[in-house]
Amino acid sequence: GLSGQRTWTPAWRDAKPKKRYQAVIIGGGGHGLATAYYLASKHGLRDIAVIERGWIGGGNTGRNTTVIRSNYFFPESARFYDFSLSLYENLSRELNYNIMFSQRGMWSFAHDRHGVEMLRRSVNAMQINGADAEYHEADEVLRRIPGLNPSPRFPILAGLNQPRGGTARHDAVAWGYARAADALGVDIIQNCEVTGFDIREGRIAGVQTTLGDIAADRVGIAVAGHSSVMARRAGFRLPITSYALQAFVSEPMKPVLDTVVLAPSTGTYLSQSDKGEIVVGSALDLFPSYAQRGSLPVLESTAAGLIDLFPQFSRVRLLRQWAGIVDVVHDSTPILGESPVKGLYLNCGWGTGGFKAIPAGGFCFAHHMATGEAHTLAAAFSLDRFRTGALIDEASASGIAH
Ligand code: FAD
């Protein structure tokens, strides 16, 4: 800092595109960068490009509320998300980059007796699936979360805590994977949009970009809310609807909240960042949109939900608000694997909850792109499930705001 940053070296090269790569990944978010890193580190590929139309981490990876958890219901999801959580637990060491992973626990509440039954069911499912989960009565919830309103509009009857859940610094996850991938020779190409595909006899042969054509016989799409746009360019459709999901932060305060809290009644959830801001998110803006901004009614109801849970925050000022475009699949489960075009792979459908999935998403996607076979942890997430009917309806775990 005192040197005016003059002695700092860039953490990754500003790569210019080559004419051909062994593998091209479209989208420099967490999933794209993690995929490139694991392709290089686990599968020995060296000739890889990540193509990003803006700047890396400028999509949802840099816009999310950073909640990491594995409180899913079905074994397929629980196994996958718990694997992701376990990769997060060692990620700072693996990447030699501090991602500020803070396992401060994540609470979710029940507000009526049906909610209590569902909560008990979730705790059972999580424990059977090997994830950590605790069930607590209301008095224990209030004891553990200081400042929580004891009589909110929707009463808190019980709580589910996942102690290993928490938050991480979102930018650091993108930057950590980028630096590690670059060190293994991956070309990270920013300000380059993929505008089309070169497809010959049903097989991918390359991509068209604003910086020229690039040949590759293995291409991965990891563009979140723009997955259906890319699919259309490749000539097929995806069961994805894109919505804006918004969040906001307050002005910074001294530490007041040492865990993550979610109230399903209002959809409001919050945590406190290391800078001291209260980070607040909520449900989707429920109309399809590619406009990267949230609407006022959702912001208003989220703020109302926040003040209901923590009335003392009513005097705190809002610092900024933003939104990202998320890719929602109708069974709230991601799509990971092959597309109708041979050699063109899909990593999408993370909806409101793909930040927590970045390590496992990248790991399994790299496995599929390198070997041509689905990783066992992700085999159930194929696009084919919309033909076979083997859907994994995780709406109760991920239908809310992350
Ligand atoms: P992105 O990070 O969006 O990366 C995709 C990239 O593709 C973008 O950088 C984009 O510029 C690029 N791209 C698009 N089209 C092209 C093209 N034609 N050519 C080249 N590049 C292209 N998840 C959680 O787990 N926990 C949370 O608490 C949470 N909160 C959220 C809160 C909000 C407000 C939002 C918006 C999302 C939240 N999510 C959360 C979801 C999470 O952020 C995403 O699921 C995740 O970041 C997706 O990562 P990604 O790498 O697939 O996508």
Tab-separated table of C-alpha atoms and ligand atoms in Angstrom:
chain	number	residue	atom	x	y	z
A	1	GLY	CA	0.000	0.000	0.000
A	2	LEU	CA	2.730	2.500	0.968
A	3	SER	CA	4.416	1.892	-2.382
A	4	GLY	CA	1.272	3.129	-4.156
A	5	GLN	CA	0.885	-0.451	-5.432
A	6	ARG	CA	3.739	0.184	-7.891
A	7	THR	CA	5.507	-3.003	-6.826
A	8	TRP	CA	2.424	-5.203	-7.130
A	9	THR	CA	2.304	-7.731	-9.914
A	10	PRO	CA	-0.982	-8.822	-11.540
A	11	ALA	CA	-2.445	-11.979	-9.980
A	12	TRP	CA	-3.178	-13.409	-13.452
A	13	ARG	CA	-2.001	-12.627	-16.969
A	14	ASP	CA	-4.123	-10.593	-19.359
A	15	ALA	CA	-4.247	-13.386	-21.946
A	16	LYS	CA	-4.931	-12.870	-25.649
A	17	PRO	CA	-6.922	-15.647	-27.362
A	18	LYS	CA	-5.107	-18.319	-29.323
A	19	LYS	CA	-6.582	-19.893	-32.468
A	20	ARG	CA	-7.210	-23.274	-30.785
A	21	TYR	CA	-7.529	-24.742	-27.292
A	22	GLN	CA	-7.998	-28.229	-25.887
A	23	ALA	CA	-10.905	-26.859	-23.847
A	24	VAL	CA	-12.802	-23.569	-23.802
A	25	ILE	CA	-14.989	-22.476	-20.902
A	26	ILE	CA	-17.503	-19.710	-21.494
A	27	GLY	CA	-18.071	-17.556	-18.410
A	28	GLY	CA	-15.485	-16.299	-15.928
A	29	GLY	CA	-17.615	-16.683	-12.818
A	30	GLY	CA	-16.799	-19.024	-9.972
A	31	HIS	CA	-18.012	-22.119	-11.827
A	32	GLY	CA	-16.068	-21.384	-15.019
A	33	LEU	CA	-12.860	-20.523	-13.182
A	34	ALA	CA	-13.113	-23.511	-10.816
A	35	THR	CA	-13.691	-25.795	-13.812
A	36	ALA	CA	-10.563	-24.470	-15.517
A	37	TYR	CA	-8.563	-24.893	-12.315
A	38	TYR	CA	-9.650	-28.526	-11.801
A	39	LEU	CA	-9.199	-29.363	-15.514
A	40	ALA	CA	-5.597	-28.241	-15.153
A	41	SER	CA	-4.835	-29.450	-11.633
A	42	LYS	CA	-6.709	-32.776	-11.544
A	43	HIS	CA	-6.781	-33.796	-15.198
A	44	GLY	CA	-3.515	-32.367	-16.480
A	45	LEU	CA	-5.002	-30.291	-19.330
A	46	ARG	CA	-2.862	-27.219	-19.961
A	47	ASP	CA	-4.343	-25.688	-23.054
A	48	ILE	CA	-7.497	-24.137	-21.606
A	49	ALA	CA	-9.220	-20.781	-22.082
A	50	VAL	CA	-11.826	-19.107	-19.898
A	51	ILE	CA	-13.708	-16.541	-21.980
A	52	GLU	CA	-15.487	-13.790	-20.076
A	53	ARG	CA	-17.477	-11.032	-21.748
A	54	GLY	CA	-16.931	-8.591	-18.863
A	55	TRP	CA	-14.549	-8.985	-15.956
A	56	ILE	CA	-14.105	-12.171	-13.962
A	57	GLY	CA	-16.454	-12.457	-10.999
A	58	GLY	CA	-18.563	-9.579	-12.369
A	59	GLY	CA	-21.632	-11.827	-12.714
A	60	ASN	CA	-23.495	-13.519	-9.885
A	61	THR	CA	-20.283	-14.673	-8.240
A	62	GLY	CA	-19.516	-11.068	-7.318
A	63	ARG	CA	-23.151	-10.209	-6.537
A	64	ASN	CA	-24.290	-12.907	-4.158
A	65	THR	CA	-24.834	-12.842	-0.416
A	66	THR	CA	-22.147	-15.520	0.094
A	67	VAL	CA	-24.130	-18.042	2.142
A	68	ILE	CA	-22.626	-21.526	2.121
A	69	ARG	CA	-24.637	-24.485	3.450
A	70	SER	CA	-25.610	-28.044	2.558
A	71	ASN	CA	-29.095	-28.265	4.097
A	72	TYR	CA	-30.711	-30.094	1.189
A	73	PHE	CA	-33.373	-32.777	1.368
A	74	PHE	CA	-32.674	-35.443	-1.257
A	75	PRO	CA	-29.548	-37.646	-1.067
A	76	GLU	CA	-28.359	-36.588	-4.550
A	77	SER	CA	-28.313	-32.895	-3.590
A	78	ALA	CA	-27.134	-33.407	-0.020
A	79	ARG	CA	-24.124	-35.484	-1.134
A	80	PHE	CA	-23.156	-32.940	-3.769
A	81	TYR	CA	-23.564	-29.791	-1.645
A	82	ASP	CA	-21.872	-31.368	1.367
A	83	PHE	CA	-18.921	-32.281	-0.844
A	84	SER	CA	-18.833	-28.640	-1.933
A	85	LEU	CA	-18.837	-27.505	1.686
A	86	SER	CA	-15.970	-29.864	2.452
A	87	LEU	CA	-13.974	-28.458	-0.503
A	88	TYR	CA	-14.655	-24.943	0.844
A	89	GLU	CA	-13.252	-26.017	4.216
A	90	ASN	CA	-9.836	-26.517	2.627
A	91	LEU	CA	-10.033	-24.013	-0.236
A	92	SER	CA	-7.888	-21.208	1.216
A	93	ARG	CA	-5.092	-23.727	1.738
A	94	GLU	CA	-5.543	-25.418	-1.645
A	95	LEU	CA	-5.515	-22.120	-3.582
A	96	ASN	CA	-3.075	-20.394	-1.206
A	97	TYR	CA	-5.570	-17.521	-1.184
A	98	ASN	CA	-7.593	-16.374	1.800
A	99	ILE	CA	-11.252	-16.759	0.815
A	100	MET	CA	-12.288	-15.684	4.341
A	101	PHE	CA	-14.448	-18.763	4.856
A	102	SER	CA	-16.255	-18.264	8.155
A	103	GLN	CA	-18.210	-21.248	9.485
A	104	ARG	CA	-20.452	-19.197	11.711
A	105	GLY	CA	-23.497	-21.469	11.339
A	106	MET	CA	-26.705	-20.960	9.430
A	107	TRP	CA	-30.139	-20.808	11.054
A	108	SER	CA	-33.505	-21.349	9.471
A	109	PHE	CA	-36.760	-20.950	11.411
A	110	ALA	CA	-40.187	-22.579	11.668
A	111	HIS	CA	-43.093	-20.204	12.222
A	112	ASP	CA	-46.073	-22.565	12.678
A	113	ARG	CA	-46.644	-26.213	13.583
A	114	HIS	CA	-46.478	-27.320	9.943
A	115	GLY	CA	-43.176	-25.491	9.667
A	116	VAL	CA	-41.951	-27.301	12.790
A	117	GLU	CA	-42.779	-30.661	11.190
A	118	MET	CA	-40.953	-29.662	8.017
A	119	LEU	CA	-37.980	-28.465	10.019
A	120	ARG	CA	-37.771	-31.773	11.920
A	121	ARG	CA	-38.039	-33.589	8.616
A	122	SER	CA	-35.178	-31.498	7.170
A	123	VAL	CA	-33.007	-32.126	10.228
A	124	ASN	CA	-33.644	-35.885	9.931
A	125	ALA	CA	-32.925	-35.877	6.197
A	126	MET	CA	-29.717	-33.915	6.639
A	127	GLN	CA	-28.490	-36.186	9.420
A	128	ILE	CA	-29.335	-39.325	7.424
A	129	ASN	CA	-27.478	-37.814	4.456
A	130	GLY	CA	-24.416	-37.190	6.637
A	131	ALA	CA	-24.681	-33.384	6.919
A	132	ASP	CA	-24.532	-31.633	10.286
A	133	ALA	CA	-27.910	-30.361	11.518
A	134	GLU	CA	-29.298	-29.375	14.907
A	135	TYR	CA	-32.929	-28.875	15.929
A	136	HIS	CA	-33.575	-26.241	18.633
A	137	GLU	CA	-36.691	-25.026	20.434
A	138	ALA	CA	-37.537	-21.309	20.402
A	139	ASP	CA	-35.906	-20.434	23.752
A	140	GLU	CA	-32.584	-21.892	22.601
A	141	VAL	CA	-32.860	-20.042	19.262
A	142	LEU	CA	-33.326	-16.753	21.125
A	143	ARG	CA	-30.457	-17.535	23.465
A	144	ARG	CA	-28.118	-18.326	20.559
A	145	ILE	CA	-29.019	-15.313	18.381
A	146	PRO	CA	-28.737	-12.172	20.491
A	147	GLY	CA	-30.876	-9.307	19.295
A	148	LEU	CA	-33.459	-11.528	17.602
A	149	ASN	CA	-36.985	-10.190	18.130
A	150	PRO	CA	-38.693	-12.543	20.664
A	151	SER	CA	-42.146	-11.779	19.235
A	152	PRO	CA	-41.936	-11.107	15.494
A	153	ARG	CA	-45.017	-10.949	13.246
A	154	PHE	CA	-44.463	-14.625	12.353
A	155	PRO	CA	-43.524	-16.283	15.667
A	156	ILE	CA	-40.343	-18.369	15.818
A	157	LEU	CA	-41.299	-21.808	17.164
A	158	ALA	CA	-38.077	-23.677	16.368
A	159	GLY	CA	-34.815	-23.406	14.478
A	160	LEU	CA	-32.524	-25.556	12.346
A	161	ASN	CA	-28.851	-24.762	12.711
A	162	GLN	CA	-26.139	-26.075	10.415
A	163	PRO	CA	-22.960	-25.259	12.368
A	164	ARG	CA	-20.627	-25.910	9.401
A	165	GLY	CA	-22.551	-23.423	7.245
A	166	GLY	CA	-21.411	-19.834	6.943
A	167	THR	CA	-20.049	-17.283	4.502
A	168	ALA	CA	-16.940	-16.621	2.393
A	169	ARG	CA	-15.641	-13.596	0.516
A	170	HIS	CA	-17.229	-13.970	-2.946
A	171	ASP	CA	-14.623	-12.030	-4.953
A	172	ALA	CA	-11.844	-13.968	-3.281
A	173	VAL	CA	-13.323	-17.256	-4.495
A	174	ALA	CA	-13.211	-16.003	-8.103
A	175	TRP	CA	-9.784	-14.402	-7.703
A	176	GLY	CA	-8.314	-17.408	-5.876
A	177	TYR	CA	-9.410	-19.845	-8.586
A	178	ALA	CA	-8.294	-17.392	-11.298
A	179	ARG	CA	-4.810	-16.987	-9.873
A	180	ALA	CA	-4.381	-20.729	-9.316
A	181	ALA	CA	-5.687	-21.572	-12.804
A	182	ASP	CA	-3.459	-18.938	-14.423
A	183	ALA	CA	-0.436	-20.374	-12.601
A	184	LEU	CA	-1.229	-23.718	-14.278
A	185	GLY	CA	-1.246	-22.063	-17.711
A	186	VAL	CA	-4.969	-21.354	-18.167
A	187	ASP	CA	-5.650	-18.311	-20.390
A	188	ILE	CA	-8.200	-15.989	-18.771
A	189	ILE	CA	-9.583	-13.788	-21.532
A	190	GLN	CA	-11.718	-10.879	-20.320
A	191	ASN	CA	-13.795	-8.404	-22.346
A	192	CYS	CA	-14.493	-11.075	-24.932
A	193	GLU	CA	-18.065	-12.190	-25.629
A	194	VAL	CA	-18.965	-15.540	-27.154
A	195	THR	CA	-21.446	-14.666	-29.890
A	196	GLY	CA	-21.949	-18.040	-31.557
A	197	PHE	CA	-20.832	-21.635	-31.993
A	198	ASP	CA	-19.140	-23.563	-34.747
A	199	ILE	CA	-21.077	-26.838	-34.850
A	200	ARG	CA	-20.339	-29.488	-37.482
A	201	GLU	CA	-22.520	-32.573	-37.846
A	202	GLY	CA	-23.824	-32.244	-34.305
A	203	ARG	CA	-20.338	-31.825	-32.789
A	204	ILE	CA	-18.781	-28.688	-31.372
A	205	ALA	CA	-15.801	-27.408	-33.334
A	206	GLY	CA	-15.288	-24.006	-31.719
A	207	VAL	CA	-16.771	-20.690	-30.663
A	208	GLN	CA	-17.201	-17.319	-32.342
A	209	THR	CA	-16.196	-14.393	-30.176
A	210	THR	CA	-15.846	-10.627	-30.388
A	211	LEU	CA	-12.082	-11.235	-30.582
A	212	GLY	CA	-12.361	-13.786	-33.414
A	213	ASP	CA	-13.028	-17.498	-33.842
A	214	ILE	CA	-11.488	-20.029	-31.464
A	215	ALA	CA	-11.374	-23.735	-32.274
A	216	ALA	CA	-11.960	-26.350	-29.561
A	217	ASP	CA	-13.608	-29.748	-29.497
A	218	ARG	CA	-14.543	-29.427	-25.817
A	219	VAL	CA	-16.558	-26.375	-24.764
A	220	GLY	CA	-18.221	-25.758	-21.396
A	221	ILE	CA	-20.974	-23.190	-20.866
A	222	ALA	CA	-21.029	-21.643	-17.357
A	223	VAL	CA	-22.906	-18.382	-17.849
A	224	ALA	CA	-25.619	-18.629	-15.134
A	225	GLY	CA	-28.599	-16.356	-15.994
A	226	HIS	CA	-27.612	-16.263	-19.675
A	227	SER	CA	-27.543	-20.039	-20.180
A	228	SER	CA	-30.719	-20.079	-22.256
A	229	VAL	CA	-29.315	-17.285	-24.456
A	230	MET	CA	-26.222	-19.407	-25.123
A	231	ALA	CA	-28.342	-22.533	-25.690
A	232	ARG	CA	-30.383	-20.673	-28.297
A	233	ARG	CA	-27.159	-19.698	-30.070
A	234	ALA	CA	-26.218	-23.396	-30.119
A	235	GLY	CA	-29.655	-24.382	-31.475
A	236	PHE	CA	-31.432	-25.968	-28.493
A	237	ARG	CA	-33.639	-24.913	-25.582
A	238	LEU	CA	-33.158	-25.309	-21.834
A	239	PRO	CA	-35.785	-25.681	-19.080
A	240	ILE	CA	-34.495	-22.488	-17.456
A	241	THR	CA	-36.207	-19.227	-16.582
A	242	SER	CA	-34.049	-16.212	-15.784
A	243	TYR	CA	-35.047	-13.868	-12.975
A	244	ALA	CA	-33.443	-10.986	-11.133
A	245	LEU	CA	-32.417	-11.760	-7.565
A	246	GLN	CA	-31.536	-8.766	-5.454
A	247	ALA	CA	-29.682	-8.035	-2.251
A	248	PHE	CA	-28.604	-5.013	-0.237
A	249	VAL	CA	-26.171	-4.013	2.488
A	250	SER	CA	-26.409	-1.547	5.350
A	251	GLU	CA	-23.772	0.900	6.454
A	252	PRO	CA	-21.036	-0.877	8.443
A	253	MET	CA	-21.458	-1.459	12.162
A	254	LYS	CA	-19.458	-3.045	14.950
A	255	PRO	CA	-19.994	-6.826	15.205
A	256	VAL	CA	-23.624	-7.496	16.215
A	257	LEU	CA	-24.538	-10.727	14.432
A	258	ASP	CA	-22.281	-13.782	14.489
A	259	THR	CA	-24.315	-16.205	12.391
A	260	VAL	CA	-26.484	-16.436	9.250
A	261	VAL	CA	-30.253	-16.177	9.769
A	262	LEU	CA	-33.083	-17.111	7.389
A	263	ALA	CA	-36.814	-16.587	8.056
A	264	PRO	CA	-38.866	-18.605	5.544
A	265	SER	CA	-42.044	-16.651	6.426
A	266	THR	CA	-40.764	-13.497	4.773
A	267	GLY	CA	-37.909	-14.982	2.741
A	268	THR	CA	-35.546	-12.494	4.361
A	269	TYR	CA	-32.076	-13.722	5.290
A	270	LEU	CA	-29.054	-11.874	6.637
A	271	SER	CA	-25.520	-12.038	7.940
A	272	GLN	CA	-22.876	-9.488	8.883
A	273	SER	CA	-19.876	-9.059	6.613
A	274	ASP	CA	-16.335	-8.783	7.928
A	275	LYS	CA	-16.543	-5.068	7.046
A	276	GLY	CA	-19.539	-4.767	9.388
A	277	GLU	CA	-22.293	-4.316	6.809
A	278	ILE	CA	-25.522	-6.246	7.336
A	279	VAL	CA	-25.919	-8.249	4.114
A	280	VAL	CA	-29.579	-8.904	3.333
A	281	GLY	CA	-31.253	-10.977	0.648
A	282	SER	CA	-34.678	-12.311	-0.110
A	283	ALA	CA	-36.848	-13.987	-2.725
A	284	LEU	CA	-36.732	-13.599	-6.506
A	285	ASP	CA	-38.371	-10.780	-8.407
A	286	LEU	CA	-40.960	-13.218	-9.757
A	287	PHE	CA	-41.099	-12.152	-13.385
A	288	PRO	CA	-38.606	-13.275	-16.016
A	289	SER	CA	-35.998	-10.624	-16.727
A	290	TYR	CA	-32.477	-9.991	-17.984
A	291	ALA	CA	-32.406	-6.503	-16.462
A	292	GLN	CA	-29.732	-6.593	-13.807
A	293	ARG	CA	-31.602	-4.590	-11.190
A	294	GLY	CA	-34.238	-5.489	-8.619
A	295	SER	CA	-37.695	-3.998	-8.249
A	296	LEU	CA	-38.758	-1.764	-5.380
A	297	PRO	CA	-41.608	-3.914	-3.909
A	298	VAL	CA	-39.238	-6.842	-3.233
A	299	LEU	CA	-36.703	-4.491	-1.671
A	300	GLU	CA	-39.439	-3.038	0.517
A	301	SER	CA	-40.797	-6.392	1.703
A	302	THR	CA	-37.263	-7.651	2.372
A	303	ALA	CA	-36.500	-4.589	4.484
A	304	ALA	CA	-39.798	-5.133	6.342
A	305	GLY	CA	-38.807	-8.754	7.008
A	306	LEU	CA	-35.420	-7.600	8.302
A	307	ILE	CA	-36.892	-5.089	10.709
A	308	ASP	CA	-39.427	-7.639	11.915
A	309	LEU	CA	-36.582	-9.995	12.899
A	310	PHE	CA	-34.200	-7.333	14.209
A	311	PRO	CA	-36.176	-4.136	15.045
A	312	GLN	CA	-32.961	-2.394	16.128
A	313	PHE	CA	-31.814	-2.279	12.467
A	314	SER	CA	-34.682	0.090	11.589
A	315	ARG	CA	-32.336	3.031	12.294
A	316	VAL	CA	-29.531	1.697	10.133
A	317	ARG	CA	-29.032	3.250	6.713
A	318	LEU	CA	-29.100	1.305	3.460
A	319	LEU	CA	-25.736	1.605	1.732
A	320	ARG	CA	-26.328	-0.024	-1.649
A	321	GLN	CA	-28.620	-2.425	-3.475
A	322	TRP	CA	-27.997	-4.565	-6.561
A	323	ALA	CA	-29.234	-7.635	-8.440
A	324	GLY	CA	-27.969	-10.525	-10.531
A	325	ILE	CA	-29.711	-12.653	-13.157
A	326	VAL	CA	-30.170	-16.178	-11.885
A	327	ASP	CA	-30.910	-19.343	-13.882
A	328	VAL	CA	-33.825	-21.168	-12.273
A	329	VAL	CA	-34.651	-24.756	-13.271
A	330	HIS	CA	-38.163	-25.922	-12.482
A	331	ASP	CA	-37.085	-28.630	-10.043
A	332	SER	CA	-34.589	-26.239	-8.356
A	333	THR	CA	-31.716	-28.594	-9.169
A	334	PRO	CA	-28.743	-27.693	-11.371
A	335	ILE	CA	-28.007	-29.019	-14.836
A	336	LEU	CA	-24.494	-30.393	-15.085
A	337	GLY	CA	-23.260	-32.447	-18.001
A	338	GLU	CA	-23.920	-33.014	-21.670
A	339	SER	CA	-25.978	-30.866	-24.027
A	340	PRO	CA	-27.664	-32.034	-27.258
A	341	VAL	CA	-24.476	-30.939	-29.110
A	342	LYS	CA	-21.586	-33.412	-28.731
A	343	GLY	CA	-18.599	-31.926	-26.900
A	344	LEU	CA	-20.645	-28.966	-25.634
A	345	TYR	CA	-21.220	-29.242	-21.887
A	346	LEU	CA	-23.615	-27.407	-19.552
A	347	ASN	CA	-22.993	-26.033	-16.064
A	348	CYS	CA	-26.122	-24.080	-15.135
A	349	GLY	CA	-29.388	-23.990	-13.238
A	350	TRP	CA	-27.803	-22.970	-9.949
A	351	GLY	CA	-30.579	-20.461	-9.485
A	352	THR	CA	-30.384	-18.643	-6.201
A	353	GLY	CA	-27.824	-20.991	-4.632
A	354	GLY	CA	-24.801	-21.645	-6.810
A	355	PHE	CA	-22.119	-19.799	-4.869
A	356	LYS	CA	-21.957	-22.597	-2.320
A	357	ALA	CA	-21.715	-25.063	-5.207
A	358	ILE	CA	-18.706	-23.472	-6.945
A	359	PRO	CA	-16.015	-25.929	-5.763
A	360	ALA	CA	-18.106	-29.062	-6.384
A	361	GLY	CA	-19.625	-27.656	-9.589
A	362	GLY	CA	-16.175	-26.925	-11.007
A	363	PHE	CA	-14.791	-30.251	-9.779
A	364	CYS	CA	-17.553	-32.398	-11.297
A	365	PHE	CA	-17.812	-30.345	-14.488
A	366	ALA	CA	-14.065	-30.657	-15.064
A	367	HIS	CA	-14.354	-34.408	-14.524
A	368	HIS	CA	-17.089	-34.652	-17.155
A	369	MET	CA	-15.283	-32.436	-19.667
A	370	ALA	CA	-11.995	-34.306	-19.207
A	371	THR	CA	-13.256	-37.895	-19.159
A	372	GLY	CA	-16.510	-37.690	-21.106
A	373	GLU	CA	-18.239	-39.406	-18.146
A	374	ALA	CA	-20.407	-37.785	-15.468
A	375	HIS	CA	-18.863	-37.694	-12.010
A	376	THR	CA	-20.896	-39.948	-9.688
A	377	LEU	CA	-21.776	-36.951	-7.491
A	378	ALA	CA	-23.324	-35.097	-10.428
A	379	ALA	CA	-24.734	-37.925	-12.536
A	380	ALA	CA	-28.307	-37.231	-11.353
A	381	PHE	CA	-28.081	-33.599	-12.512
A	382	SER	CA	-28.066	-34.382	-16.238
A	383	LEU	CA	-30.343	-32.541	-18.667
A	384	ASP	CA	-31.711	-35.972	-19.541
A	385	ARG	CA	-33.811	-35.992	-16.351
A	386	PHE	CA	-36.355	-33.815	-18.146
A	387	ARG	CA	-36.822	-36.709	-20.607
A	388	THR	CA	-36.765	-39.553	-18.066
A	389	GLY	CA	-38.769	-37.681	-15.422
A	390	ALA	CA	-36.167	-38.335	-12.697
A	391	LEU	CA	-36.513	-34.801	-11.325
A	392	ILE	CA	-35.058	-33.824	-7.939
A	393	ASP	CA	-37.515	-31.332	-6.512
A	394	GLU	CA	-35.487	-29.285	-4.064
A	395	ALA	CA	-37.864	-26.326	-3.959
A	396	SER	CA	-38.094	-26.527	-0.173
A	397	ALA	CA	-34.312	-26.259	0.189
A	398	SER	CA	-33.477	-23.830	-2.559
A	399	GLY	CA	-36.740	-22.216	-3.622
A	400	ILE	CA	-36.149	-19.439	-1.178
A	401	ALA	CA	-33.519	-16.846	-1.643
A	402	HIS	CA	-30.226	-18.685	-1.969
B	1	FAD	P1	-21.623	-16.024	-12.816
B	1	FAD	O1	-20.791	-15.651	-11.657
B	1	FAD	O2	-22.803	-15.175	-13.136
B	1	FAD	O3	-20.649	-16.104	-14.056
B	1	FAD	C1	-21.135	-16.235	-15.376
B	1	FAD	C2	-20.288	-15.341	-16.249
B	1	FAD	O4	-20.615	-15.603	-17.612
B	1	FAD	C3	-20.537	-13.856	-16.007
B	1	FAD	O5	-19.353	-13.254	-15.514
B	1	FAD	C4	-20.958	-13.323	-17.383
B	1	FAD	O6	-20.427	-12.051	-17.671
B	1	FAD	C5	-20.392	-14.393	-18.310
B	1	FAD	N1	-21.076	-14.470	-19.612
B	1	FAD	C6	-22.412	-14.453	-19.857
B	1	FAD	N2	-22.636	-14.529	-21.187
B	1	FAD	C7	-21.414	-14.591	-21.786
B	1	FAD	C8	-20.979	-14.686	-23.149
B	1	FAD	N3	-21.846	-14.720	-24.170
B	1	FAD	N4	-19.641	-14.734	-23.406
B	1	FAD	C9	-18.734	-14.699	-22.393
B	1	FAD	N5	-19.105	-14.602	-21.089
B	1	FAD	C10	-20.423	-14.561	-20.789
B	1	FAD	N6	-25.638	-18.525	-4.005
B	1	FAD	C11	-25.289	-19.089	-2.814
B	1	FAD	O7	-24.836	-20.222	-2.777
B	1	FAD	N7	-25.431	-18.393	-1.649
B	1	FAD	C12	-25.965	-17.139	-1.605
B	1	FAD	O8	-26.071	-16.537	-0.537
B	1	FAD	C13	-26.385	-16.560	-2.827
B	1	FAD	N8	-26.941	-15.326	-2.832
B	1	FAD	C14	-27.232	-14.716	-4.013
B	1	FAD	C15	-27.691	-13.409	-3.997
B	1	FAD	C16	-27.899	-12.721	-5.181
B	1	FAD	C17	-28.381	-11.301	-5.132
B	1	FAD	C18	-27.635	-13.368	-6.418
B	1	FAD	C19	-27.830	-12.636	-7.707
B	1	FAD	C20	-27.210	-14.693	-6.453
B	1	FAD	C21	-27.000	-15.383	-5.261
B	1	FAD	N9	-26.541	-16.695	-5.229
B	1	FAD	C22	-26.177	-17.288	-4.040
B	1	FAD	C23	-26.391	-17.457	-6.483
B	1	FAD	C24	-24.949	-17.467	-6.963
B	1	FAD	O9	-24.438	-16.160	-6.965
B	1	FAD	C25	-24.843	-18.057	-8.359
B	1	FAD	O10	-25.572	-19.263	-8.457
B	1	FAD	C26	-23.396	-18.340	-8.729
B	1	FAD	O11	-22.580	-17.236	-8.468
B	1	FAD	C27	-23.307	-18.732	-10.177
B	1	FAD	O12	-21.951	-18.738	-10.542
B	1	FAD	P2	-21.556	-18.847	-12.061
B	1	FAD	O13	-20.091	-18.917	-12.143
B	1	FAD	O14	-22.350	-19.955	-12.678
B	1	FAD	O15	-22.167	-17.530	-12.716
